[in-house]
GROMACS .gro file of C-alpha atoms in nm:
model
  412
    1MET     CA    1   4.677  -8.682  12.789
    2THR     CA    2   4.877  -8.796  12.479
    3VAL     CA    3   4.909  -8.442  12.350
    4SER     CA    4   5.017  -8.315  12.689
    5CYS     CA    5   5.295  -8.570  12.699
    6PHE     CA    6   5.388  -8.480  12.345
    7LYS     CA    7   5.441  -8.119  12.461
    8ILE     CA    8   5.689  -8.239  12.717
    9TYR     CA    9   5.884  -8.412  12.434
   10VAL     CA   10   5.871  -8.094  12.225
   11ALA     CA   11   6.003  -7.894  12.514
   12CYS     CA   12   6.297  -8.126  12.547
   13GLN     CA   13   6.370  -8.076  12.173
   14SER     CA   14   6.351  -7.705  12.208
   15MET     CA   15   6.586  -7.704  12.508
   16LEU     CA   16   6.825  -7.972  12.378
   17ILE     CA   17   7.107  -7.730  12.285
   18VAL     CA   18   7.106  -7.564  12.633
   19LEU     CA   19   7.276  -7.871  12.785
   20VAL     CA   20   7.417  -8.050  12.475
   21GLY     CA   21   7.582  -7.720  12.382
   22ALA     CA   22   7.670  -7.602  12.726
   23VAL     CA   23   8.005  -7.442  12.789
   24PRO     CA   24   8.185  -7.575  13.094
   25ASP     CA   25   8.455  -7.380  13.283
   26TYR     CA   26   8.787  -7.407  13.099
   27HIS     CA   27   9.133  -7.252  13.079
   28ILE     CA   28   9.394  -7.239  12.804
   29ASP     CA   29   9.757  -7.293  12.889
   30GLN     CA   30   9.962  -6.983  12.781
   31GLU     CA   31   9.812  -6.668  12.637
   32GLY     CA   32   9.635  -6.631  12.301
   33ILE     CA   33   9.429  -6.862  12.094
   34PRO     CA   34   9.600  -7.160  11.926
   35ALA     CA   35   9.612  -7.146  11.544
   36SER     CA   36   9.499  -7.507  11.491
   37ARG     CA   37   9.236  -7.724  11.658
   38ALA     CA   38   9.510  -7.988  11.729
   39GLU     CA   39   9.712  -7.736  11.918
   40LEU     CA   40   9.398  -7.617  12.101
   41ALA     CA   41   9.321  -7.969  12.210
   42LYS     CA   42   9.658  -7.994  12.378
   43ARG     CA   43   9.638  -7.661  12.561
   44ILE     CA   44   9.269  -7.645  12.670
   45HIS     CA   45   9.135  -7.795  12.983
   46PHE     CA   46   8.756  -7.826  13.046
   47ALA     CA   47   8.584  -7.899  13.368
   48ASP     CA   48   8.506  -8.270  13.366
   49ASN     CA   49   8.159  -8.263  13.531
   50PHE     CA   50   7.980  -8.310  13.198
   51THR     CA   51   8.042  -8.334  12.828
   52SER     CA   52   7.889  -8.136  12.544
   53ILE     CA   53   7.944  -8.065  12.172
   54VAL     CA   54   8.168  -7.772  12.301
   55THR     CA   55   8.405  -8.012  12.478
   56GLU     CA   56   8.384  -8.263  12.188
   57TRP     CA   57   8.481  -8.022  11.911
   58TYR     CA   58   8.631  -7.729  12.105
   59LEU     CA   59   8.352  -7.490  12.004
   60ILE     CA   60   8.493  -7.176  12.188
   61GLU     CA   61   8.604  -6.832  12.096
   62GLN     CA   62   8.581  -6.803  11.713
   63GLU     CA   63   8.404  -7.139  11.690
   64ALA     CA   64   8.136  -7.052  11.950
   65TYR     CA   65   7.887  -6.931  11.689
   66LYS     CA   66   7.831  -7.289  11.572
   67VAL     CA   67   7.638  -7.364  11.891
   68SER     CA   68   7.406  -7.077  11.840
   69LEU     CA   69   7.369  -7.171  11.481
   70ALA     CA   70   7.254  -7.522  11.567
   71SER     CA   71   6.988  -7.388  11.786
   72SER     CA   72   6.879  -7.132  11.522
   73LEU     CA   73   6.852  -7.406  11.261
   74PHE     CA   74   6.611  -7.591  11.494
   75PHE     CA   75   6.369  -7.291  11.486
   76ALA     CA   76   6.431  -7.261  11.113
   77GLY     CA   77   6.294  -7.609  11.085
   78LEU     CA   78   5.988  -7.505  11.273
   79LEU     CA   79   5.937  -7.217  11.030
   80ILE     CA   80   5.957  -7.457  10.738
   81GLY     CA   81   5.712  -7.690  10.917
   82ASN     CA   82   5.469  -7.392  10.967
   83ILE     CA   83   5.479  -7.305  10.600
   84THR     CA   84   5.459  -7.668  10.482
   85PHE     CA   85   5.231  -7.846  10.721
   86GLY     CA   86   4.985  -7.568  10.799
   87PRO     CA   87   4.818  -7.581  10.460
   88LEU     CA   88   4.850  -7.966  10.467
   89SER     CA   89   4.648  -7.989  10.791
   90ASP     CA   90   4.359  -7.816  10.608
   91LYS     CA   91   4.371  -8.069  10.316
   92LEU     CA   92   4.471  -8.391  10.491
   93GLY     CA   93   4.331  -8.336  10.835
   94ARG     CA   94   4.479  -8.241  11.176
   95LYS     CA   95   4.580  -8.578  11.297
   96PRO     CA   96   4.799  -8.696  11.002
   97VAL     CA   97   5.000  -8.369  11.018
   98TYR     CA   98   5.019  -8.305  11.386
   99ILE     CA   99   4.770  -8.422  11.639
  100SER     CA  100   4.514  -8.122  11.636
  101GLY     CA  101   4.736  -7.843  11.759
  102SER     CA  102   4.879  -7.779  12.103
  103LEU     CA  103   4.691  -7.853  12.427
  104THR     CA  104   4.845  -7.598  12.654
  105ASN     CA  105   5.174  -7.420  12.718
  106LEU     CA  106   5.171  -7.539  13.078
  107THR     CA  107   5.301  -7.893  12.992
  108PHE     CA  108   5.571  -7.730  12.771
  109ALA     CA  109   5.701  -7.549  13.091
  110VAL     CA  110   5.699  -7.878  13.279
  111GLY     CA  111   5.888  -8.031  12.993
  112ILE     CA  112   6.173  -7.786  13.038
  113ALA     CA  113   6.206  -7.891  13.407
  114VAL     CA  114   6.190  -8.259  13.298
  115TYR     CA  115   6.478  -8.196  13.053
  116ALA     CA  116   6.685  -8.034  13.321
  117LEU     CA  117   6.642  -8.343  13.535
  118LEU     CA  118   6.744  -8.564  13.244
  119GLY     CA  119   7.058  -8.353  13.196
  120TYR     CA  120   7.148  -8.385  13.556
  121CYS     CA  121   7.123  -8.758  13.542
  122VAL     CA  122   7.284  -8.816  13.198
  123ARG     CA  123   7.604  -8.609  13.170
  124GLU     CA  124   7.734  -8.748  12.839
  125TRP     CA  125   7.585  -8.540  12.562
  126ARG     CA  126   7.536  -8.828  12.313
  127TYR     CA  127   7.336  -9.031  12.561
  128LEU     CA  128   7.138  -8.726  12.663
  129ALA     CA  129   7.043  -8.651  12.301
  130LEU     CA  130   6.953  -9.018  12.256
  131VAL     CA  131   6.727  -9.030  12.567
  132SER     CA  132   6.565  -8.706  12.461
  133ASN     CA  133   6.480  -8.791  12.113
  134THR     CA  134   6.377  -9.163  12.160
  135PRO     CA  135   6.029  -9.086  12.281
  136GLY     CA  136   5.950  -8.936  11.939
  137ILE     CA  137   5.915  -9.285  11.789
  138PHE     CA  138   5.664  -9.373  12.065
  139PHE     CA  139   5.455  -9.061  12.004
  140LEU     CA  140   5.462  -9.120  11.633
  141LEU     CA  141   5.314  -9.469  11.677
  142LEU     CA  142   5.064  -9.335  11.937
  143SER     CA  143   4.942  -9.067  11.708
  144PHE     CA  144   4.770  -9.324  11.495
  145MET     CA  145   4.541  -9.418  11.783
  146LEU     CA  146   4.395  -9.062  11.812
  147PRO     CA  147   4.075  -8.976  11.633
  148GLU     CA  148   4.061  -8.705  11.368
  149SER     CA  149   3.928  -8.357  11.459
  150PRO     CA  150   3.548  -8.379  11.437
  151ARG     CA  151   3.534  -8.004  11.347
  152TRP     CA  152   3.766  -8.063  11.044
  153LEU     CA  153   3.561  -8.368  10.936
  154TYR     CA  154   3.236  -8.164  10.970
  155SER     CA  155   3.385  -7.877  10.759
  156GLN     CA  156   3.482  -8.134  10.487
  157GLY     CA  157   3.125  -8.260  10.473
  158LYS     CA  158   3.216  -8.590  10.631
  159MET     CA  159   2.920  -8.604  10.856
  160ALA     CA  160   2.911  -8.978  10.940
  161GLU     CA  161   3.283  -8.979  11.033
  162ALA     CA  162   3.236  -8.660  11.252
  163GLU     CA  163   2.949  -8.836  11.424
  164ASP     CA  164   3.161  -9.141  11.497
  165VAL     CA  165   3.436  -8.929  11.646
  166LEU     CA  166   3.192  -8.741  11.866
  167GLN     CA  167   3.038  -9.072  11.986
  168TYR     CA  168   3.393  -9.192  12.064
  169ILE     CA  169   3.468  -8.880  12.266
  170ALA     CA  170   3.141  -8.896  12.454
  171LEU     CA  171   3.199  -9.265  12.548
  172GLY     CA  172   3.553  -9.172  12.657
  173ASN     CA  173   3.409  -8.920  12.892
  174GLY     CA  174   3.179  -9.173  13.059
  175LYS     CA  175   2.864  -9.062  12.873
  176GLU     CA  176   2.603  -9.289  12.738
  177ARG     CA  177   2.584  -9.341  12.368
  178LEU     CA  178   2.417  -9.049  12.206
  179ASN     CA  179   2.146  -9.029  11.934
  180LEU     CA  180   2.346  -8.788  11.728
  181LYS     CA  181   2.281  -8.662  11.378
  182LEU     CA  182   2.472  -8.365  11.239
  183LYS     CA  183   2.313  -8.131  10.986
  184PRO     CA  184   2.517  -7.979  10.695
  185SER     CA  185   2.633  -7.637  10.782
  186THR     CA  186   2.446  -7.365  10.586
  187GLY     CA  187   2.752  -7.140  10.617
  188ALA     CA  188   2.998  -7.396  10.475
  189LEU     CA  189   3.171  -7.317  10.153
  190ARG     CA  190   3.062  -7.498   9.836
  191LYS     CA  191   3.328  -7.684   9.644
  192ASP     CA  192   3.320  -7.403   9.379
  193GLU     CA  193   3.377  -7.131   9.647
  194SER     CA  194   3.700  -7.039   9.815
  195ALA     CA  195   3.770  -6.886  10.148
  196PRO     CA  196   3.923  -6.527  10.153
  197GLY     CA  197   4.294  -6.562  10.082
  198ILE     CA  198   4.593  -6.446  10.278
  199LEU     CA  199   4.620  -6.143  10.064
  200ASN     CA  200   4.316  -5.987  10.234
  201LEU     CA  201   4.540  -5.935  10.542
  202VAL     CA  202   4.732  -5.663  10.351
  203LYS     CA  203   4.455  -5.545  10.108
  204HIS     CA  204   4.234  -5.394  10.370
  205PRO     CA  205   4.376  -5.106  10.573
  206VAL     CA  206   4.238  -5.212  10.911
  207LEU     CA  207   4.351  -5.573  10.879
  208ARG     CA  208   4.692  -5.457  10.735
  209TRP     CA  209   4.762  -5.242  11.031
  210ARG     CA  210   4.656  -5.517  11.271
  211THR     CA  211   4.866  -5.776  11.099
  212ILE     CA  212   5.179  -5.561  11.105
  213ILE     CA  213   5.146  -5.495  11.474
  214LEU     CA  214   5.057  -5.843  11.565
  215MET     CA  215   5.344  -5.987  11.359
  216TYR     CA  216   5.598  -5.774  11.556
  217ILE     CA  217   5.429  -5.872  11.884
  218TRP     CA  218   5.451  -6.244  11.808
  219TYR     CA  219   5.811  -6.197  11.696
  220ALA     CA  220   5.903  -6.012  12.011
  221CYS     CA  221   5.726  -6.268  12.235
  222SER     CA  222   5.920  -6.547  12.073
  223PHE     CA  223   6.243  -6.353  12.062
  224VAL     CA  224   6.234  -6.268  12.433
  225TYR     CA  225   6.083  -6.601  12.542
  226TYR     CA  226   6.332  -6.824  12.374
  227GLY     CA  227   6.611  -6.582  12.430
  228LEU     CA  228   6.560  -6.601  12.808
  229THR     CA  229   6.505  -6.972  12.798
  230LEU     CA  230   6.826  -7.051  12.606
  231ASN     CA  231   7.012  -6.793  12.814
  232ALA     CA  232   6.938  -7.003  13.129
  233GLY     CA  233   7.264  -7.181  13.062
  234GLU     CA  234   7.456  -6.862  13.079
  235LEU     CA  235   7.325  -6.749  13.422
  236ARG     CA  236   7.535  -6.780  13.729
  237GLY     CA  237   7.479  -7.072  13.958
  238ASN     CA  238   7.392  -7.440  13.901
  239LEU     CA  239   7.331  -7.504  13.532
  240TYR     CA  240   7.067  -7.767  13.580
  241LEU     CA  241   6.877  -7.577  13.847
  242ASN     CA  242   6.867  -7.266  13.628
  243VAL     CA  243   6.724  -7.459  13.340
  244ALA     CA  244   6.467  -7.625  13.561
  245LEU     CA  245   6.363  -7.298  13.720
  246SER     CA  246   6.333  -7.133  13.373
  247GLY     CA  247   6.057  -7.386  13.302
  248LEU     CA  248   5.889  -7.395  13.644
  249VAL     CA  249   5.864  -7.021  13.658
  250GLU     CA  250   5.610  -7.037  13.380
  251VAL     CA  251   5.367  -7.253  13.573
  252PRO     CA  252   5.202  -6.962  13.769
  253ALA     CA  253   5.210  -6.754  13.448
  254PHE     CA  254   4.917  -6.946  13.291
  255PRO     CA  255   4.651  -6.905  13.569
  256LEU     CA  256   4.777  -6.552  13.626
  257CYS     CA  257   4.713  -6.437  13.273
  258MET     CA  258   4.383  -6.622  13.258
  259PHE     CA  259   4.270  -6.431  13.559
  260PHE     CA  260   4.352  -6.088  13.431
  261ILE     CA  261   4.229  -6.123  13.073
  262GLU     CA  262   3.873  -6.182  13.195
  263LYS     CA  263   3.847  -5.878  13.417
  264SER     CA  264   3.674  -5.573  13.270
  265TRP     CA  265   3.931  -5.341  13.418
  266SER     CA  266   4.217  -5.506  13.244
  267GLY     CA  267   4.103  -5.717  12.955
  268ARG     CA  268   4.323  -5.855  12.678
  269ARG     CA  269   4.506  -5.543  12.568
  270LYS     CA  270   4.605  -5.388  12.904
  271THR     CA  271   4.702  -5.721  13.046
  272MET     CA  272   4.931  -5.826  12.757
  273THR     CA  273   5.083  -5.471  12.760
  274SER     CA  274   5.155  -5.497  13.120
  275PHE     CA  275   5.317  -5.839  13.102
  276LEU     CA  276   5.537  -5.732  12.806
  277VAL     CA  277   5.640  -5.401  12.974
  278PHE     CA  278   5.725  -5.582  13.301
  279ALA     CA  279   5.923  -5.840  13.111
  280GLY     CA  280   6.120  -5.571  12.934
  281LEU     CA  281   6.185  -5.378  13.254
  282ALA     CA  282   6.290  -5.686  13.443
  283CYS     CA  283   6.551  -5.759  13.167
  284ILE     CA  284   6.682  -5.392  13.154
  285PHE     CA  285   6.710  -5.374  13.542
  286THR     CA  286   6.955  -5.670  13.537
  287MET     CA  287   7.222  -5.430  13.399
  288VAL     CA  288   7.214  -5.212  13.712
  289LEU     CA  289   7.238  -5.494  13.965
  290PRO     CA  290   7.572  -5.620  14.087
  291THR     CA  291   7.641  -5.988  14.016
  292ASN     CA  292   7.717  -6.049  14.389
  293ALA     CA  293   7.389  -5.906  14.509
  294GLY     CA  294   7.165  -6.105  14.743
  295LEU     CA  295   6.904  -6.356  14.618
  296LEU     CA  296   6.621  -6.109  14.621
  297LEU     CA  297   6.810  -5.858  14.400
  298SER     CA  298   7.012  -6.101  14.185
  299PRO     CA  299   7.010  -6.076  13.800
  300THR     CA  300   6.913  -6.442  13.785
  301LEU     CA  301   6.589  -6.376  13.977
  302LEU     CA  302   6.508  -6.075  13.760
  303ALA     CA  303   6.573  -6.283  13.447
  304LEU     CA  304   6.337  -6.550  13.586
  305CYS     CA  305   6.064  -6.287  13.651
  306GLY     CA  306   6.103  -6.155  13.296
  307LYS     CA  307   6.065  -6.515  13.174
  308MET     CA  308   5.734  -6.553  13.369
  309MET     CA  309   5.596  -6.225  13.244
  310VAL     CA  310   5.680  -6.290  12.872
  311SER     CA  311   5.542  -6.646  12.906
  312ALA     CA  312   5.215  -6.500  13.034
  313ALA     CA  313   5.213  -6.259  12.731
  314PHE     CA  314   5.283  -6.543  12.494
  315ASN     CA  315   4.970  -6.725  12.632
  316ILE     CA  316   4.749  -6.430  12.588
  317VAL     CA  317   4.866  -6.340  12.232
  318TYR     CA  318   4.716  -6.663  12.098
  319ILE     CA  319   4.372  -6.574  12.240
  320TYR     CA  320   4.393  -6.200  12.156
  321THR     CA  321   4.498  -6.256  11.798
  322SER     CA  322   4.218  -6.498  11.727
  323GLU     CA  323   3.968  -6.241  11.842
  324LEU     CA  324   4.112  -5.958  11.634
  325TYR     CA  325   4.062  -6.141  11.309
  326PRO     CA  326   3.725  -6.210  11.144
  327THR     CA  327   3.617  -6.570  11.128
  328VAL     CA  328   3.687  -6.605  10.756
  329LEU     CA  329   4.059  -6.500  10.798
  330ARG     CA  330   4.129  -6.628  11.139
  331ASN     CA  331   4.335  -6.919  11.027
  332ALA     CA  332   4.530  -6.702  10.778
  333GLY     CA  333   4.597  -6.442  11.042
  334LEU     CA  334   4.722  -6.690  11.300
  335GLY     CA  335   4.929  -6.856  11.033
  336VAL     CA  336   5.111  -6.532  10.934
  337CYS     CA  337   5.170  -6.439  11.302
  338SER     CA  338   5.297  -6.787  11.380
  339MET     CA  339   5.553  -6.755  11.093
  340SER     CA  340   5.677  -6.427  11.229
  341CYS     CA  341   5.708  -6.584  11.565
  342ARG     CA  342   5.949  -6.838  11.424
  343PHE     CA  343   6.190  -6.558  11.311
  344GLY     CA  344   6.211  -6.448  11.669
  345GLY     CA  345   6.325  -6.804  11.761
  346ILE     CA  346   6.576  -6.811  11.482
  347LEU     CA  347   6.742  -6.489  11.604
  348ALA     CA  348   6.717  -6.550  11.978
  349PRO     CA  349   7.007  -6.807  12.010
  350PHE     CA  350   7.267  -6.556  11.889
  351VAL     CA  351   7.181  -6.284  12.147
  352PRO     CA  352   7.337  -6.455  12.451
  353SER     CA  353   7.667  -6.459  12.261
  354MET     CA  354   7.654  -6.080  12.263
  355LYS     CA  355   7.762  -6.097  12.632
  356SER     CA  356   8.120  -6.070  12.485
  357LEU     CA  357   8.057  -5.708  12.434
  358SER     CA  358   7.909  -5.665  12.794
  359PRO     CA  359   7.733  -5.905  13.023
  360SER     CA  360   7.425  -5.684  13.016
  361VAL     CA  361   7.388  -5.642  12.639
  362PRO     CA  362   7.172  -5.954  12.586
  363PHE     CA  363   6.926  -5.843  12.853
  364VAL     CA  364   6.908  -5.486  12.705
  365VAL     CA  365   6.818  -5.630  12.369
  366PHE     CA  366   6.549  -5.854  12.526
  367GLY     CA  367   6.426  -5.559  12.731
  368ILE     CA  368   6.389  -5.313  12.443
  369SER     CA  369   6.203  -5.583  12.247
  370GLY     CA  370   5.959  -5.643  12.526
  371LEU     CA  371   5.895  -5.272  12.594
  372SER     CA  372   5.833  -5.185  12.227
  373ALA     CA  373   5.597  -5.476  12.180
  374GLY     CA  374   5.413  -5.384  12.493
  375PHE     CA  375   5.359  -5.026  12.384
  376LEU     CA  376   5.254  -5.133  12.033
  377THR     CA  377   4.988  -5.352  12.190
  378LEU     CA  378   4.808  -5.027  12.305
  379LEU     CA  379   4.736  -4.943  11.942
  380LEU     CA  380   4.507  -5.248  11.908
  381PRO     CA  381   4.145  -5.255  12.012
  382GLU     CA  382   4.007  -5.436  12.313
  383THR     CA  383   3.819  -5.758  12.247
  384LEU     CA  384   3.687  -5.861  12.593
  385ASN     CA  385   3.305  -5.888  12.585
  386LYS     CA  386   3.305  -5.750  12.225
  387PRO     CA  387   3.137  -5.932  11.945
  388ILE     CA  388   3.377  -6.123  11.709
  389ALA     CA  389   3.361  -6.016  11.355
  390GLU     CA  390   3.250  -6.290  11.109
  391SER     CA  391   3.342  -6.128  10.783
  392ILE     CA  392   3.591  -5.863  10.651
  393GLU     CA  393   3.310  -5.614  10.611
  394ASP     CA  394   3.224  -5.648  10.981
  395VAL     CA  395   3.582  -5.534  11.069
  396GLN     CA  396   3.562  -5.235  10.837
  397SER     CA  397   3.209  -5.119  10.933
  398PRO     CA  398   3.190  -4.900  11.245
  399LYS     CA  399   2.813  -4.915  11.217
  400TYR     CA  400   2.818  -5.288  11.239
  401GLN     CA  401   3.026  -5.273  11.559
  402VAL     CA  402   2.784  -5.027  11.724
  403LEU     CA  403   2.488  -5.243  11.646
  404LYS     CA  404   2.672  -5.561  11.764
  405ASN     CA  405   2.763  -5.393  12.088
  406GLU     CA  406   2.407  -5.277  12.149
  407GLU     CA  407   2.287  -5.639  12.079
  408ALA     CA  408   2.538  -5.780  12.318
  409GLU     CA  409   2.422  -5.539  12.592
  410GLN     CA  410   2.069  -5.636  12.541
  411THR     CA  411   2.123  -6.006  12.542
  412GLY     CA  412   2.374  -5.981  12.831
   0.00000   0.00000   0.00000
């Protein structure tokens, strides 16, 4: 429950610039752009329904890039956090660094809608930023009440502590106290051993090829997802409704992708390919629709459909990636892909500003990214109902895979 609420807070942080940096309707007296900011302040007239950093510091025309830069720096901070706190979580534990990972993307989508409601109620941008950031103090204090990951404690040889946490979880689930005694794992690394390093991802041809493709897919998912999310403020219609819908449209994406990836006729690869391709097509088709079209054919509706599709693909890529890497390199593979994902978030805020070239340019950029990532997914193997490799040798040995498949069929 705590982690789910924390995801809502994270969603508000990710979406903060959409309302805090929103550009209201404005007009400038006389033609041309004033040479100085003081002159601009005298000649510009903003709509007075809300305030933002744009109305505060006149971030329009040549200064508009600063809004996109602020959003980009947020994702750059996430990239730094990935590089810094990922290794720390293995040394210090999951809880001290960040509460054992994310629970689900579903609460993140709800968080976007919650932020839209906050923005509707709080129109002054400073107060909105204050309200959105204050819960962070509460979650910081609350995090100390959460137990450490029992799996991490077990991997560190802290059997007694792991047993205590498992007892705590069992009692919290309404179970009776268990007579639990963990045995040391025979497959655990000794202190004088080290797990295969990140260089193994590029050293071996099979893993190198998978890593390159997956890095681009993660980048594209992030690029299109955050691009369409941040672009919600640029769509026609009510600003707050568009932001809320951009979050709520993700809610059906989660059960939808979970349904398809477990079917033998679709699996992981075909499902993710389909969602990415549909997301790309939805973005590209917005350029051929008139802005005054009906609701069923409006560019806004297509953009929301594209957001739902790429959100479903984003959910699948976490599962698919973890199954494509052997156990000994799974954390390294997910870490590298997660870092490439952040580069997509860094670039995404600048794409909506390309509408100055043509209103359809941002959607074409997102569409091409989605389509290319979708087709590249077809180059990866299917993992549904397939044995997961434990070592690097398992990935490289076709004979091993054949034996494993036969074993799976016999036991299944």
